[in-house]
Each structure stands twice: as structure tokens, then as C-alpha cells.
């Protein structure tokens, strides 16, 4: 199955460069349809560029804190010195605590195609 998602510039280019191998999303109804072996086409929000990845793993957690705590920050493409607090404040720009409690967090392990 193929899925389509949008990304801001910074995470888009982290994936494109191979630095980001886990994409973090809310485990909402749309993301619950993702399976290992599926393809995701990411579209750059501020442009027309697209990249495709293959889903090679899925990690489901009750919170973003547990998700981020379970993997090295570099797997998310974050720069040196990134703290758990930085990661949580970054994800809060897109997902509220209420939505997190309702759906949980999803780590989508990806490989560039």
C-alpha cells in the first residue's frame, strides 16, 4: 500500500540525506493503516519535491516521551546536543497532549527508495 504525507523542509531533507530513519507521527486512524513493507511518499510542504521510502518497522508507544526515549536522537535526524525536552517541545507544535493520550505515538522506521 502507498501512503502520502507532507513534511516541513527540515525533516524532509533529513530523510532525503539519510540522517533521519524514524519518522514520528501520532498513531491516529490514518497512521494505523500503515504496515511494514508499505511505501510512503513524502511531499515537501514549501515546494514540489517528493521522496519515497519503504516502511521497514513500526514502533508504537503510549507517549512521545517513551518513543523518543527508546531510540538514539540521531535516528530522528536531530543534531548533536538535542535533548528529550527539545524533542517533546518540537512534536508539540504538531500534536497536542490530548491527541497523544487518545492515539499514542508511532515511530515509522524507513528506508529511502
CSV table of C-alpha atoms in Angstrom, one decimal:
chain,number,residue,atom,x,y,z
A,1,UNK,CA,0.0,0.0,0.0
A,2,UNK,CA,1.2,3.5,-0.7
A,3,UNK,CA,0.6,6.4,1.8
A,4,UNK,CA,1.1,10.1,1.2
A,5,UNK,CA,2.3,12.5,3.9
A,6,UNK,CA,3.6,16.1,4.0
A,7,UNK,CA,6.8,17.3,5.7
A,8,UNK,CA,8.3,20.6,6.6
A,9,UNK,CA,11.6,21.4,5.0
A,10,UNK,CA,14.0,20.4,7.8
A,11,UNK,CA,12.6,16.8,8.4
A,12,UNK,CA,12.2,16.3,4.6
A,13,UNK,CA,15.9,17.0,3.9
A,14,UNK,CA,16.9,14.9,7.0
A,15,UNK,CA,15.2,11.9,5.4
A,16,UNK,CA,16.5,12.7,1.9
A,17,UNK,CA,20.1,12.8,3.2
A,18,UNK,CA,19.6,9.5,5.1
A,19,UNK,CA,20.1,11.1,8.5
A,20,UNK,CA,16.5,10.5,9.6
A,21,UNK,CA,15.4,6.9,9.7
A,22,UNK,CA,12.5,7.2,12.0
A,23,UNK,CA,9.5,9.4,11.2
A,24,UNK,CA,7.4,10.3,14.2
A,25,UNK,CA,3.6,10.6,13.9
A,26,UNK,CA,0.5,10.5,16.0
A,27,UNK,CA,-0.8,6.9,15.8
A,28,UNK,CA,-4.1,8.2,14.6
A,29,UNK,CA,-6.6,6.3,12.4
A,30,UNK,CA,-4.7,7.2,9.2
A,31,UNK,CA,-1.3,6.0,10.6
A,32,UNK,CA,-2.9,2.8,12.0
A,33,UNK,CA,-3.3,1.7,8.3
A,34,UNK,CA,0.5,1.6,7.8
A,35,UNK,CA,2.1,-1.8,7.6
A,36,UNK,CA,5.7,-3.0,7.2
A,37,UNK,CA,6.5,-3.2,3.5
A,38,UNK,CA,4.3,-0.2,2.6
A,39,UNK,CA,5.6,2.8,0.8
A,40,UNK,CA,5.3,6.4,1.8
A,41,UNK,CA,5.6,9.4,-0.5
A,42,UNK,CA,6.6,12.5,1.4
A,43,UNK,CA,5.9,15.8,-0.2
A,44,UNK,CA,7.8,18.9,0.7
A,45,UNK,CA,5.3,21.5,2.1
A,46,UNK,CA,7.2,24.5,0.8
A,47,UNK,CA,7.9,23.1,-2.7
A,48,UNK,CA,7.1,20.4,-5.2
A,49,UNK,CA,9.8,17.9,-4.3
A,50,UNK,CA,8.9,14.4,-3.3
A,51,UNK,CA,10.8,11.4,-1.9
A,52,UNK,CA,9.7,7.8,-1.4
A,53,UNK,CA,10.5,5.5,1.4
A,54,UNK,CA,9.8,1.9,2.4
A,55,UNK,CA,8.4,1.1,5.9
A,56,UNK,CA,10.8,-1.4,7.5
A,57,UNK,CA,9.5,-1.2,11.0
A,58,UNK,CA,6.8,0.3,13.3
A,59,UNK,CA,7.2,1.2,17.0
A,60,UNK,CA,4.0,2.0,18.9
A,61,UNK,CA,4.1,3.8,22.2
A,62,UNK,CA,1.6,5.4,24.6
A,63,UNK,CA,3.6,8.7,24.5
A,64,UNK,CA,6.1,10.6,22.5
A,65,UNK,CA,8.4,10.7,25.6
A,66,UNK,CA,8.5,6.9,25.6
A,67,UNK,CA,9.1,6.8,21.8
A,68,UNK,CA,11.9,9.3,21.9
A,69,UNK,CA,13.5,7.7,25.0
A,70,UNK,CA,13.6,4.3,23.3
A,71,UNK,CA,16.0,5.4,20.4
A,72,UNK,CA,19.1,7.5,20.0
A,73,UNK,CA,18.2,11.0,19.0
A,74,UNK,CA,20.3,10.7,15.8
A,75,UNK,CA,17.8,8.1,14.4
A,76,UNK,CA,15.3,11.0,14.2
A,77,UNK,CA,17.9,13.1,12.3
A,78,UNK,CA,18.3,15.5,15.3
A,79,UNK,CA,21.5,17.4,15.6
A,80,UNK,CA,24.1,16.9,18.4
A,81,UNK,CA,23.0,18.3,21.7
A,82,UNK,CA,19.3,17.5,21.2
A,83,UNK,CA,17.6,16.7,24.4
A,84,UNK,CA,14.4,14.8,25.2
A,85,UNK,CA,12.9,18.1,26.2
A,86,UNK,CA,13.8,19.6,22.8
A,87,UNK,CA,12.2,16.6,21.0
A,88,UNK,CA,9.0,16.8,23.0
A,89,UNK,CA,8.6,20.6,22.5
A,90,UNK,CA,9.2,20.1,18.8
A,91,UNK,CA,6.4,17.5,18.5
A,92,UNK,CA,4.0,19.6,20.5
A,93,UNK,CA,4.0,22.1,17.6
A,94,UNK,CA,2.0,19.5,15.6
A,95,UNK,CA,0.3,17.2,18.2
A,96,UNK,CA,-1.5,18.2,21.4
A,97,UNK,CA,-1.2,16.2,24.7
A,98,UNK,CA,-4.9,15.4,24.3
A,99,UNK,CA,-4.4,13.8,20.9
A,100,UNK,CA,-1.3,12.0,22.2
A,101,UNK,CA,-3.3,10.5,25.1
A,102,UNK,CA,-6.1,9.5,22.7
A,103,UNK,CA,-4.0,7.8,20.0
A,104,UNK,CA,-0.4,7.3,21.3
A,105,UNK,CA,2.8,7.8,19.3
A,106,UNK,CA,4.2,6.0,16.3
A,107,UNK,CA,7.7,5.6,15.1
A,108,UNK,CA,7.8,4.7,11.4
A,109,UNK,CA,11.2,3.1,10.6
A,110,UNK,CA,12.0,3.9,7.0
A,111,UNK,CA,14.5,3.3,4.2
A,112,UNK,CA,14.9,5.6,1.2
A,113,UNK,CA,13.9,4.1,-2.2
